[in-house]
Short mmCIF file of C-alpha atoms and ligand atoms in Angstrom, two decimals:
data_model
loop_
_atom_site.label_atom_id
_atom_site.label_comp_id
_atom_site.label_asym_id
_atom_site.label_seq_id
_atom_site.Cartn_x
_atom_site.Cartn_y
_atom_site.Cartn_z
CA UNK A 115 0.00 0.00 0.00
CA UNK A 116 1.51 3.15 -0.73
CA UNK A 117 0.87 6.54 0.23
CA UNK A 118 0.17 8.25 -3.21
CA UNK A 119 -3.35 9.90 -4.18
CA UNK A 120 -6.38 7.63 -5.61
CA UNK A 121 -9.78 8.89 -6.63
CA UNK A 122 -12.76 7.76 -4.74
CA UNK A 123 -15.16 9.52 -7.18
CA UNK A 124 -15.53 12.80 -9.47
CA UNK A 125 -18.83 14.38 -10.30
CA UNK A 126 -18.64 16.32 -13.84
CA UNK A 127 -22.00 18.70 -15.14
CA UNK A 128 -23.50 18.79 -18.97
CA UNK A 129 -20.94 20.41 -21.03
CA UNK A 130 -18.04 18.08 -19.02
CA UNK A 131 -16.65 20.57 -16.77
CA UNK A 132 -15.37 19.35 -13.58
CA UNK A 133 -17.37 19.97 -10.56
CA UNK A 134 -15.46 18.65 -7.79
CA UNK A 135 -12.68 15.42 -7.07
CA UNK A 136 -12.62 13.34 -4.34
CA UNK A 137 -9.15 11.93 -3.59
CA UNK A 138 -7.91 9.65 -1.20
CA UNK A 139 -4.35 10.28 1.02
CA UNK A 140 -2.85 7.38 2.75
CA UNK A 141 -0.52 7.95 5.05
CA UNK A 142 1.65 4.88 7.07
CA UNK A 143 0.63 5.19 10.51
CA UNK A 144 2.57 4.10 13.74
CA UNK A 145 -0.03 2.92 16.99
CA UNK A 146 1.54 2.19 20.31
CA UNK A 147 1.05 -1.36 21.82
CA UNK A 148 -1.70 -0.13 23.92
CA UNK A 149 -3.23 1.96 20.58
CA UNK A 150 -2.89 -0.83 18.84
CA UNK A 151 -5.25 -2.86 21.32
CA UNK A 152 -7.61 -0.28 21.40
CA UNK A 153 -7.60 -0.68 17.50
CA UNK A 154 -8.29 -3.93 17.40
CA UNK A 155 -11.17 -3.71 19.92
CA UNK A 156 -12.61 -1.42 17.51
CA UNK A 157 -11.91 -3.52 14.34
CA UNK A 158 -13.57 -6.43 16.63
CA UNK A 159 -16.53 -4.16 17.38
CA UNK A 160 -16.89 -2.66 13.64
CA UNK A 161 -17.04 -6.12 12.64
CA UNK A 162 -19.72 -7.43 15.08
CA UNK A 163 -21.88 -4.73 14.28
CA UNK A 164 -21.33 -5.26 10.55
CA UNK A 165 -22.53 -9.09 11.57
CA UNK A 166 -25.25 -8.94 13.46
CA UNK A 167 -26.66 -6.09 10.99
CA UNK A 168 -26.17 -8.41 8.22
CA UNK A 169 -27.81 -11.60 10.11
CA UNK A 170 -30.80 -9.33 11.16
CA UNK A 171 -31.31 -8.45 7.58
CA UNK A 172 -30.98 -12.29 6.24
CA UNK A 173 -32.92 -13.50 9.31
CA UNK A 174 -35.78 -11.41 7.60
CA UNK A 175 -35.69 -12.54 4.62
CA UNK A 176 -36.33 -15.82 5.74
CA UNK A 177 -38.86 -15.48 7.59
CA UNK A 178 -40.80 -13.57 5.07
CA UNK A 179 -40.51 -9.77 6.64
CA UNK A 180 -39.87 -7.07 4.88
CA UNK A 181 -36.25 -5.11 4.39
CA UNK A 182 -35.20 -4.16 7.89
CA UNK A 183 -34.46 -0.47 6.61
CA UNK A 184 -31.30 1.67 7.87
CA UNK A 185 -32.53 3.64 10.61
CA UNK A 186 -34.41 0.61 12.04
CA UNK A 187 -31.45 -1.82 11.49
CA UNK A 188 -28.91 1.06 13.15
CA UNK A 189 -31.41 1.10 16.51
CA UNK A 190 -31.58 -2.48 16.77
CA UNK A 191 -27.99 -3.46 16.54
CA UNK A 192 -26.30 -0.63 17.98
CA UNK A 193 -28.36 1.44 20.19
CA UNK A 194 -30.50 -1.69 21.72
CA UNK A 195 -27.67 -3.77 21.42
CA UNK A 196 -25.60 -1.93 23.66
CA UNK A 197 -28.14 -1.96 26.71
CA UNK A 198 -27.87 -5.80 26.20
CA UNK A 199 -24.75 -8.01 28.57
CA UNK A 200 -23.89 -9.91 25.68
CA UNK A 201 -22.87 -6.59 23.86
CA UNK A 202 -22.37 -4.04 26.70
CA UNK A 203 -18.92 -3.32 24.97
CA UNK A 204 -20.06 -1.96 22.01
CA UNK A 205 -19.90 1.22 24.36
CA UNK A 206 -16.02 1.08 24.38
CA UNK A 207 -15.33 2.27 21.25
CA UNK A 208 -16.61 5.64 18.97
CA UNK A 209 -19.91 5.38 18.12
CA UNK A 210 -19.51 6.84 14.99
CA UNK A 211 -17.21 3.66 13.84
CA UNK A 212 -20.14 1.61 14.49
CA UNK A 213 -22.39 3.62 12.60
CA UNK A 214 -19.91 3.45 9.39
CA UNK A 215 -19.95 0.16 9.69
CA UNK A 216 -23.29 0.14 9.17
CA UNK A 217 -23.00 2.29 6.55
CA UNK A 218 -20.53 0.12 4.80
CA UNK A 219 -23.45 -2.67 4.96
CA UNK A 220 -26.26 -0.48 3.63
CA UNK A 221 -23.68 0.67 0.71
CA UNK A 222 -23.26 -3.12 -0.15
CA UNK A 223 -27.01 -4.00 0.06
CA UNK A 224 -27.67 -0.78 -1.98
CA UNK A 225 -24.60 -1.82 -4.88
CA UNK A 226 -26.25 -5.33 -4.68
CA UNK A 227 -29.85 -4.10 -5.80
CA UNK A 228 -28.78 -2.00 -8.35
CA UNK A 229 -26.64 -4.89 -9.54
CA UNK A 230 -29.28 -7.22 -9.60
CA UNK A 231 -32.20 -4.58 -11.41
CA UNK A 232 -29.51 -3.74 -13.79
CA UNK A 233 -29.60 0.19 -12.41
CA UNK A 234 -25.84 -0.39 -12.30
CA UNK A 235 -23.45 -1.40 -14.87
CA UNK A 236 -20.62 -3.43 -15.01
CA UNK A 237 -19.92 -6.38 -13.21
CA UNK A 238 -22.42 -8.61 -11.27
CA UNK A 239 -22.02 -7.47 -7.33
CA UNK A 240 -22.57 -10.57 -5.03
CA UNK A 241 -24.82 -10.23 -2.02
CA UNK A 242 -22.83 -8.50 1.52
CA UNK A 243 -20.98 -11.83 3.45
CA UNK A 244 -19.93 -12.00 7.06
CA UNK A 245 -16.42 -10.40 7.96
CA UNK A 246 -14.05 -12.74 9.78
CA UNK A 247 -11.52 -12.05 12.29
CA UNK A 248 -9.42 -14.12 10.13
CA UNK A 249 -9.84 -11.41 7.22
CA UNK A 250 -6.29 -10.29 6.48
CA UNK A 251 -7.48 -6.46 5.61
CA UNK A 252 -8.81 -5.06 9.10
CA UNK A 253 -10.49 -1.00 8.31
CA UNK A 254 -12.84 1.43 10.90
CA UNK A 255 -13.50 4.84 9.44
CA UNK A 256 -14.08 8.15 11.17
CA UNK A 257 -16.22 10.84 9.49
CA UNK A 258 -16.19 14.50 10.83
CA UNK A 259 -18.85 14.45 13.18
CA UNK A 260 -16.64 11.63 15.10
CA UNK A 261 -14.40 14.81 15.93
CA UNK A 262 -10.83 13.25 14.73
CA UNK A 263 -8.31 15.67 13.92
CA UNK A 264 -5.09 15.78 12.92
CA UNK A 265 -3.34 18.00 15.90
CA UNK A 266 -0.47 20.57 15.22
CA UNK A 267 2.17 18.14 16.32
CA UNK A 268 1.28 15.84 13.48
CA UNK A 269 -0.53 13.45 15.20
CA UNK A 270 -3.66 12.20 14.66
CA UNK A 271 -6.01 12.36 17.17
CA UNK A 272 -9.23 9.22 17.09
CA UNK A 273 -11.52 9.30 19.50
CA UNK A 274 -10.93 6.45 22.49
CA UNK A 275 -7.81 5.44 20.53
CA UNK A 276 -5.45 8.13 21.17
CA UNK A 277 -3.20 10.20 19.19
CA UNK A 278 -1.23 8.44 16.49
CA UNK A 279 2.13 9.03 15.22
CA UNK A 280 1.58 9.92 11.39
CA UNK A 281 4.30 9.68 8.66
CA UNK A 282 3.03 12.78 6.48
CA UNK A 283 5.03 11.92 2.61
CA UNK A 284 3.00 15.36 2.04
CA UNK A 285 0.36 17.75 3.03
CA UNK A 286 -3.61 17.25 2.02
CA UNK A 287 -4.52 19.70 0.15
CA UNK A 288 -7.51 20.59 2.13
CA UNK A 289 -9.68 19.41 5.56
CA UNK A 290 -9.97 15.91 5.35
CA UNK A 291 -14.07 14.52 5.53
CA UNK A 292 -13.12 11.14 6.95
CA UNK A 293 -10.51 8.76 7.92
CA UNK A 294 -9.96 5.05 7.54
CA UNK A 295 -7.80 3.50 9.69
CA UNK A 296 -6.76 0.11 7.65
CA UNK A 297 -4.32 -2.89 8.81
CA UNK A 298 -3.04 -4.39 6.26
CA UNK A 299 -1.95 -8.43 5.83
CA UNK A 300 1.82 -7.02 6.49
CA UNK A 301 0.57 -6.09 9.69
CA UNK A 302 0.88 -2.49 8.61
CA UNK A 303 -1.17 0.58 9.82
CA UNK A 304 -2.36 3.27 7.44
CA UNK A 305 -4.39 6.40 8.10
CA UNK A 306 -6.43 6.87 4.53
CA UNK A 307 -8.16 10.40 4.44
CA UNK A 308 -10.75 11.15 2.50
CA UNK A 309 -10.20 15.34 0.64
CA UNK A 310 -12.65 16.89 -1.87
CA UNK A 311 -11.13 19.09 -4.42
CA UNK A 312 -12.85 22.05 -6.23
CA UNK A 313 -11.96 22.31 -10.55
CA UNK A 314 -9.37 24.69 -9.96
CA UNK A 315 -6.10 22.22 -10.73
CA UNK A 316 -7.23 22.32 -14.27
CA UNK A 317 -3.90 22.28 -15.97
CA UNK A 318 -3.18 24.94 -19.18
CA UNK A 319 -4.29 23.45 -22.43
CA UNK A 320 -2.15 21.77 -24.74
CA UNK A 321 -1.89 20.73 -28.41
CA UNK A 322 -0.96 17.26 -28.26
CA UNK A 323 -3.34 14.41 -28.41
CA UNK A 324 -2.63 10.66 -27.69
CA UNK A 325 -3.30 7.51 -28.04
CA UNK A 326 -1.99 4.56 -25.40
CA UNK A 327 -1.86 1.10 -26.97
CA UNK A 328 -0.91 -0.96 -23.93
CA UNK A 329 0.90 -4.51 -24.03
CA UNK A 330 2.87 -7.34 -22.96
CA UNK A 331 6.41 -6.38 -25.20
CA UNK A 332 6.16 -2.93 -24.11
CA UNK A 333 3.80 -1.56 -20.89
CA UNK A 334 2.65 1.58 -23.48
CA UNK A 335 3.56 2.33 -26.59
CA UNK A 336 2.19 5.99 -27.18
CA UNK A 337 1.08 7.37 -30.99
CA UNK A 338 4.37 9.97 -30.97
CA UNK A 339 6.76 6.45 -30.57
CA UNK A 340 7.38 6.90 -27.72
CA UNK A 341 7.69 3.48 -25.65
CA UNK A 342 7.89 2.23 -22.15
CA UNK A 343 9.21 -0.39 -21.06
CA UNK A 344 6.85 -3.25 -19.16
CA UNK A 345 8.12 -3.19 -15.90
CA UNK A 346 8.17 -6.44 -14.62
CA UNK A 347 8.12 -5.97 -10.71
CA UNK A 348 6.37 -9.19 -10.16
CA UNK A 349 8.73 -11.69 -12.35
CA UNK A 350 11.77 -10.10 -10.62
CA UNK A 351 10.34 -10.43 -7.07
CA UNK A 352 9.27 -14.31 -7.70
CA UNK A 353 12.32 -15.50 -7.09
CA UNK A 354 12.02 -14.18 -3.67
CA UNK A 355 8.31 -14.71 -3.34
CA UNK A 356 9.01 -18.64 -4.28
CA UNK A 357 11.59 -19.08 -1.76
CA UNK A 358 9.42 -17.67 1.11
CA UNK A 359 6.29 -19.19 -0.31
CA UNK A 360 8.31 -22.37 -0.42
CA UNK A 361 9.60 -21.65 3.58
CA UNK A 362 6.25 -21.23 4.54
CA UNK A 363 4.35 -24.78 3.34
CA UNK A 364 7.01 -26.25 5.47
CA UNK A 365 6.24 -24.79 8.32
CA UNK A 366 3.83 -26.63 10.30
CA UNK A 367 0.15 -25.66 11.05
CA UNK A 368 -1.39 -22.98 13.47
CA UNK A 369 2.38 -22.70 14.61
CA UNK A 370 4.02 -19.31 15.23
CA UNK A 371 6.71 -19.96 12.88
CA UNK A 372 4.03 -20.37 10.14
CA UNK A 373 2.57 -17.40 11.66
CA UNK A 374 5.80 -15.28 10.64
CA UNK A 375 6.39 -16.70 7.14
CA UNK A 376 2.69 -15.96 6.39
CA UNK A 377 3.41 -11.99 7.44
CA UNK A 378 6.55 -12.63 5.22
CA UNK A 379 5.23 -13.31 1.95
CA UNK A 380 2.60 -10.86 2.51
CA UNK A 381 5.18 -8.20 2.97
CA UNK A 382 7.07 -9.48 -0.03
CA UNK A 383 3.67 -8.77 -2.56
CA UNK A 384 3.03 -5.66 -0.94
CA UNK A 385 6.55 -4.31 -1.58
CA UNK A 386 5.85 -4.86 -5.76
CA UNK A 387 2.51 -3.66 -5.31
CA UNK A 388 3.84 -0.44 -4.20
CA UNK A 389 6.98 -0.20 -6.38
CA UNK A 390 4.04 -1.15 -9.12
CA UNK A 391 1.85 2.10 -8.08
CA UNK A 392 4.40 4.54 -7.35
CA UNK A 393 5.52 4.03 -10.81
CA UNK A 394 2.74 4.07 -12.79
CA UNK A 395 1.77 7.28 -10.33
CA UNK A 396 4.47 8.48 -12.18
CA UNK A 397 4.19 7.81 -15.62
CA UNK A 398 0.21 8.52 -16.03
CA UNK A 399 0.84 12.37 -14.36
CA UNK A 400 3.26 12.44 -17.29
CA UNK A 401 0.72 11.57 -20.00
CA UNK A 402 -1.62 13.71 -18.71
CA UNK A 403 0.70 16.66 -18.23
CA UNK A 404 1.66 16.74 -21.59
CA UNK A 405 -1.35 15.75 -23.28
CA UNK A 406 -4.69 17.42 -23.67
CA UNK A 407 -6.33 14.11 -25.12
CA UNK A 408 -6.00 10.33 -23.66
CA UNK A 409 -7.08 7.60 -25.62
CA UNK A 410 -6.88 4.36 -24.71
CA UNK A 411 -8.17 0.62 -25.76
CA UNK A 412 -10.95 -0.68 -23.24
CA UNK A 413 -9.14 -4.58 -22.31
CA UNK A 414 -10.93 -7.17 -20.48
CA UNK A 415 -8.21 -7.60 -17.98
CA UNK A 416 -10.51 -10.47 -16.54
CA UNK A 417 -11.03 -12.11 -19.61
CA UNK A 418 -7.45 -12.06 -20.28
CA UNK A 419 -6.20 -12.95 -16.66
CA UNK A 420 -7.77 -16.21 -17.51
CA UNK A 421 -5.76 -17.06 -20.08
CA UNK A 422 -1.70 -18.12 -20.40
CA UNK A 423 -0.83 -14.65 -20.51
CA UNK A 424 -2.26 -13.90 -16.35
CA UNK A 425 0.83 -13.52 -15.02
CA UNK A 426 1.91 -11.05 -17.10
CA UNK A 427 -1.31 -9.70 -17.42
CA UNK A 428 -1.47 -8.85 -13.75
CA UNK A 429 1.87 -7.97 -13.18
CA UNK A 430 1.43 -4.99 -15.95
CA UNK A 431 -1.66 -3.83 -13.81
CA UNK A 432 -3.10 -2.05 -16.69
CA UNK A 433 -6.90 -1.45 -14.76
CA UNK A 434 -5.08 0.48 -12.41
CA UNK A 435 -3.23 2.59 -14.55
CA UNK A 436 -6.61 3.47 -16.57
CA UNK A 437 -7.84 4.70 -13.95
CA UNK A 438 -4.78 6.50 -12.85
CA UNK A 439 -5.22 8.09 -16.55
CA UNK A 440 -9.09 8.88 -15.97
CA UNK A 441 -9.41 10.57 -12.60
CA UNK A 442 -6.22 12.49 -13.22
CA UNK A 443 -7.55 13.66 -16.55
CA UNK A 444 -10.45 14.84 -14.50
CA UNK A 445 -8.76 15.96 -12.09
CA UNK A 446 -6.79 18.78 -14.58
CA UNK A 447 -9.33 19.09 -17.18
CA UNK A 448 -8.25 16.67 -19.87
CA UNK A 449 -10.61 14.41 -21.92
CA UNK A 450 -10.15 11.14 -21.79
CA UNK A 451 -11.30 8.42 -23.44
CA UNK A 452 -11.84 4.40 -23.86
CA UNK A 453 -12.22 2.61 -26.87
CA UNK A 454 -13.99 -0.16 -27.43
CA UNK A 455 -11.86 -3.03 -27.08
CA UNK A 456 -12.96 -5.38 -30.42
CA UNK A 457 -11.99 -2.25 -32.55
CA UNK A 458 -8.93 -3.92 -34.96
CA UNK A 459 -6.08 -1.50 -34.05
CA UNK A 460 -3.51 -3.71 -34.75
CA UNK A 461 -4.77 -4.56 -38.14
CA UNK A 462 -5.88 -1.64 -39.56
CA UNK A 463 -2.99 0.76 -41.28
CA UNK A 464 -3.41 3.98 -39.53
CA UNK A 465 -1.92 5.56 -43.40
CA UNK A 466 -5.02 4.26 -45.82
CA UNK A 467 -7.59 2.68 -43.10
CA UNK A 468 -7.24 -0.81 -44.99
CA UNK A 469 -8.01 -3.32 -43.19
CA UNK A 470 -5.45 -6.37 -43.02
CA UNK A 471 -5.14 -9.78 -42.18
CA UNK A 472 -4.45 -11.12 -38.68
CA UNK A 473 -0.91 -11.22 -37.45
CA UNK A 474 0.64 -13.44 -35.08
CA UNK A 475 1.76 -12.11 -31.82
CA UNK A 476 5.54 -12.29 -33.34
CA UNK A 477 4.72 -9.47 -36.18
CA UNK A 478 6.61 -6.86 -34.69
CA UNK A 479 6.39 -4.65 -37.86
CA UNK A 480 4.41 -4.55 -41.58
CA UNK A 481 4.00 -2.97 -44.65
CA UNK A 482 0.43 -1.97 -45.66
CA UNK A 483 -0.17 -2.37 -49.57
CA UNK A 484 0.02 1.31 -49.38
CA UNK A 485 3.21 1.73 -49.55
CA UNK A 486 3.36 2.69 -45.69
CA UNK A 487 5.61 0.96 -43.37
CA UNK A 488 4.15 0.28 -39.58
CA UNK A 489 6.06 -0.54 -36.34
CA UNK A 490 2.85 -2.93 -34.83
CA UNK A 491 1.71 -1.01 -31.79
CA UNK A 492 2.98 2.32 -32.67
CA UNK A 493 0.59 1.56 -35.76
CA UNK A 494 -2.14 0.78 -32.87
CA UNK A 495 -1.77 3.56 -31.14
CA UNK A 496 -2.47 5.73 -33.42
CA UNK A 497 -5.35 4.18 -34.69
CA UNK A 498 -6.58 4.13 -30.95
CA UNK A 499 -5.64 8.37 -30.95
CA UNK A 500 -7.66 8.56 -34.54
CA UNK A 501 -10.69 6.49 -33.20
CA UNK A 502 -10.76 8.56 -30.16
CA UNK A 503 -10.95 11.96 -31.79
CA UNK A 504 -13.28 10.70 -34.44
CA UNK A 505 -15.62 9.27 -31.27
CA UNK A 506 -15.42 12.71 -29.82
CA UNK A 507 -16.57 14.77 -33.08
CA UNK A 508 -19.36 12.08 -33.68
CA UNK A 509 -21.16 13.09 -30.04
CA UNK A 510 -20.18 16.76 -30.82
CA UNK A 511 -19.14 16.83 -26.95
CA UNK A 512 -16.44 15.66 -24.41
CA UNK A 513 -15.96 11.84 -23.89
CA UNK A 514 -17.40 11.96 -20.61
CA UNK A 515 -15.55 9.47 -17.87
CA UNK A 516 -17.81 6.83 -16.36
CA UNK A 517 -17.48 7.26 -12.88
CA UNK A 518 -14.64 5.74 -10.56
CA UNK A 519 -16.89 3.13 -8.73
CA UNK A 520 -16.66 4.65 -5.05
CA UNK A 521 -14.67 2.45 -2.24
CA UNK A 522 -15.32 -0.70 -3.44
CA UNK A 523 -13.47 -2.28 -1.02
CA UNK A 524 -14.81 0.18 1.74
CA UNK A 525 -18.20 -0.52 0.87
CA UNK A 526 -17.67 -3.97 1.17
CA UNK A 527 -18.88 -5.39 -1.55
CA UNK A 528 -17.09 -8.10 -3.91
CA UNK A 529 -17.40 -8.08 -7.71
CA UNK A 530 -17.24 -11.52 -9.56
CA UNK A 531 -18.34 -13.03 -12.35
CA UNK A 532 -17.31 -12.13 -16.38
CA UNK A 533 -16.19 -8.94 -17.57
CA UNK A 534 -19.05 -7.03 -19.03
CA UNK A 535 -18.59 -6.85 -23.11
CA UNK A 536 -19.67 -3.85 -24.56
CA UNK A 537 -20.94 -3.68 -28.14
CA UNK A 538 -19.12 -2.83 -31.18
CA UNK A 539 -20.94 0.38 -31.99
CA UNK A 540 -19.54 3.90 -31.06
CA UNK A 541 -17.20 3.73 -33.34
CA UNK A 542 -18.14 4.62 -37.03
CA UNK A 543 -14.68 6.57 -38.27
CA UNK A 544 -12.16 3.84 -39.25
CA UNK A 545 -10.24 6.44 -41.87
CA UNK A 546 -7.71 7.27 -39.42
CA UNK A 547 -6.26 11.22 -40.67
CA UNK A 548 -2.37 11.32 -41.73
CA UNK A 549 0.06 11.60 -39.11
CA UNK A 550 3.51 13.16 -38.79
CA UNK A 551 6.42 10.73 -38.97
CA UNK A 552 8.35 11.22 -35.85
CA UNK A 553 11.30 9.36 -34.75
CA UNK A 554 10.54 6.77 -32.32
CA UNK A 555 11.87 7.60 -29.12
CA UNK A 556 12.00 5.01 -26.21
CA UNK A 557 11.81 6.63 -22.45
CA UNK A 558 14.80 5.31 -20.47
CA UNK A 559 11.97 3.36 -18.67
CA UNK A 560 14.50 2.04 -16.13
CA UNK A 561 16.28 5.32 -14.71
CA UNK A 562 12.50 6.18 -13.98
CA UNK A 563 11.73 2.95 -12.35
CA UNK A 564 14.75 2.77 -10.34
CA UNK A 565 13.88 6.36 -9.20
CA UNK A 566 10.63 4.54 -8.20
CA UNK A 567 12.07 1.59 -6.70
CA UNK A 568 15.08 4.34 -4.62
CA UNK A 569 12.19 6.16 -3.33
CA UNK A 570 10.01 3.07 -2.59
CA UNK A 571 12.79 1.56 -0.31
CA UNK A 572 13.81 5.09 1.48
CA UNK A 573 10.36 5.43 2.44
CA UNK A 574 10.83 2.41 4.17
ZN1 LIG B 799 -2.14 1.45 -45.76
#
């Protein structure tokens, strides 16, 4: 987990102007012994509440009653519940963590409605389950009205937990609405905080427009040549990863030794992972710095993470880097745009539009019959760029993001099932407009990712 900025959500009005960003801080946070008992009392309580909340609700179903609704459900398992012996100690901890708990579970219930109707789009969301003490992710959140603040000393203050020792990597940018105090399977603490941002980062315009074709040979390969290297955290860490995964089926069950290894390998993932973000952090404020335009190919990570190619596939993290792309390109006024993802970039020749046959995965580079001469995804690229602008003149209007779906994992709900497949139509252009040759220049990708990997390890 590292302590860059994500998007929770962004809300954008009719002509696609920016009304406000909502950004998420993390911060690595360092509880006492005794704070960290008081946090897991209120991880324990958050969780029972979150339980017996979700029980109520299925225990009415079955019986045939209606929807216990929110306000009913919050007297019943928190207010009542606390005048009860057998959960007296829900009175130990904030009040307002219980509450979000709830919240968490209505937000679920809510996603899993919509899912079901069809009101929301994209992937099936399965029915709220029960939270286990065994759950390696541990999370309480704090709104305002809980009163936390973050004191002039640095620390941060949580009600009936104390003040914590914060390691600030920077400053929010303005008051913080809530806090989520996370454990992570490392056994790590981090403070996430919750800032909304007015429009007012939008970034001067530019000229420059691009398209991203993204791959296994290279991460990106942009339309102006440029190309970046696929950084291949995860292959480089297995080594490591395989030796400790291997250390820890030997150890024996329920044994403290096993206990260790297990925080081991967990550690181990959560080092790429960061490495992973901080870089493509990075590299998509680049883009969007210098571009006015994204473009990019919509992939069915799922569908491909099935295949031969997962490892890879996941190790590139390309969802994540979208989504980098499209809050940030909120975030400073850029369009941005996905394409549809059965659109033939690779075939077509982004000189003539023809259309040619398939090419094996080896092709590296062609020759259209028009004379024109293609490097294969620099070729793709561009067609992405040309589809994209031609997409954006058809609807006479901005490519409007879909929204960032909001705290998934905060909300505590679980997508599964298939990736949704959206339909060919959309795009009608395929004469892609004649483009400069440039010489292809390739970004040292690795000075930038051992800047990455330098700062990743001093911030350790
Ligand atoms: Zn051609």
């Amino acid at each position: 987990m590292s302590t860059g900025a994500d998007a929770l959500s962004f809300a954008i009005n009719q002509c696609g102007t920016v009304l406000f960003v909502q950004l998420r801080y993390q911060f690595r946070v360092y509880p006492t012994p005794g704070q960290q008992i008081e946090l897991a009392r209120a991880f324990g309580c958050a969780r029972v509440v979150f339980n017996d909340g979700l029980r109520a609700r299925q225990e009415a179903r079955e019986a045939g009653l209606p929807y216990v609704s929110d306000g009913e459900l919050s007297k019943r398992v928190i207010t009542e519940a606390k005048k009860t012996e057998a959960r007296a100690w829900l009175g130990e901890v904030s009040a307002v963590v219980l509450q979000q708990a709830l919240a968490d579970l209505n937000t679920a219930y809510r996603n899993f409605f919509a899912s079901v109707t069809g009101k929301r789009k994209g992937r099936k969301v399965a029915p709220p389950r029960f939270r286990s003490r065994k759950d390696n992710r541990q999370s309480i959140r704090f709104t305002k009205n809980s009163r936390f603040k973050v004191l002039d000393n640095g620390r941060l203050r949580l009600p009936k937990i104390g003040d914590l020792a914060v390691r600030w990597s920077r400053t929010l940018p303005s008051d913080p609405s809530s806090v989520t105090i996370i454990r992570d399977p490392a056994g790590r603490y981090f403070a996430s905080f919750v800032v909304t941002l007015g429009a007012d980062e939008t970034l001067p315009p530019v000229d420059a427009e691009v398209g991203i074709d993204l791959g296994l040979t290279h991460f990106a390969v942009l339309s102006d040549g440029t190309k970046v290297a696929a950084p291949k955290f995860l292959r480089r860490a297995a080594r490591k990863l395989k030796r400790l995964q291997q250390a820890l089926s030997r150890k024996q069950k329920d044994s403290n030794r096993r206990k260790r290894a297990v925080v081991k390998v967990a550690r181990a993932h959560a080092r790429v992972a960061d490495t992973r973000r901080d870089w493509q952090h990075k590299l998509s404020t680049q883009i969007i710095r210098d571009n006015q335009a994204v473009y990019v190919e919509d992939l069915c990570v799922v569908g491909l993470g099935r295949t031969r190619l997962a490892k890879s596939v996941y190790d590139a993290g390309w969802a994540s880097f979208t989504g980098m792309l499209e809050y940030k390109a909120a975030r400073y006024g850029r369009t941005f745009g996905r394409l549809d993802r059965f659109f033939p970039s690779t075939r077509m020749c982004s000189a003539c539009g023809r259309i040619n046959e398939k090419m094996a995965l080896n092709v590296r580079s062609w020759d259209c019959p028009c004379g024109a001469a293609h490097d294969r995804d620099v070729n793709a690229a561009r067609n992405i760029r040309a589809a994209g602008q031609a997409d954006l003149n058809a609807r006479g209007a901005h490519v409007r993001p879909a929204p960032v779906p909001a705290a998934r994992r905060e909300a505590g709900t679980h997508p599964h099932a298939a990736c949704p497949t959206r339909s060919v139509e959309g795009i009608s252009v395929l004469r892609a407009e004649r483009m400069s040759t440039r010489d292809l220049s390739v970004v040292p990708a690795r000075c930038v990712m051992a800047a990455a990997l330098g700062a990743a390890r001093r911030r350790r």
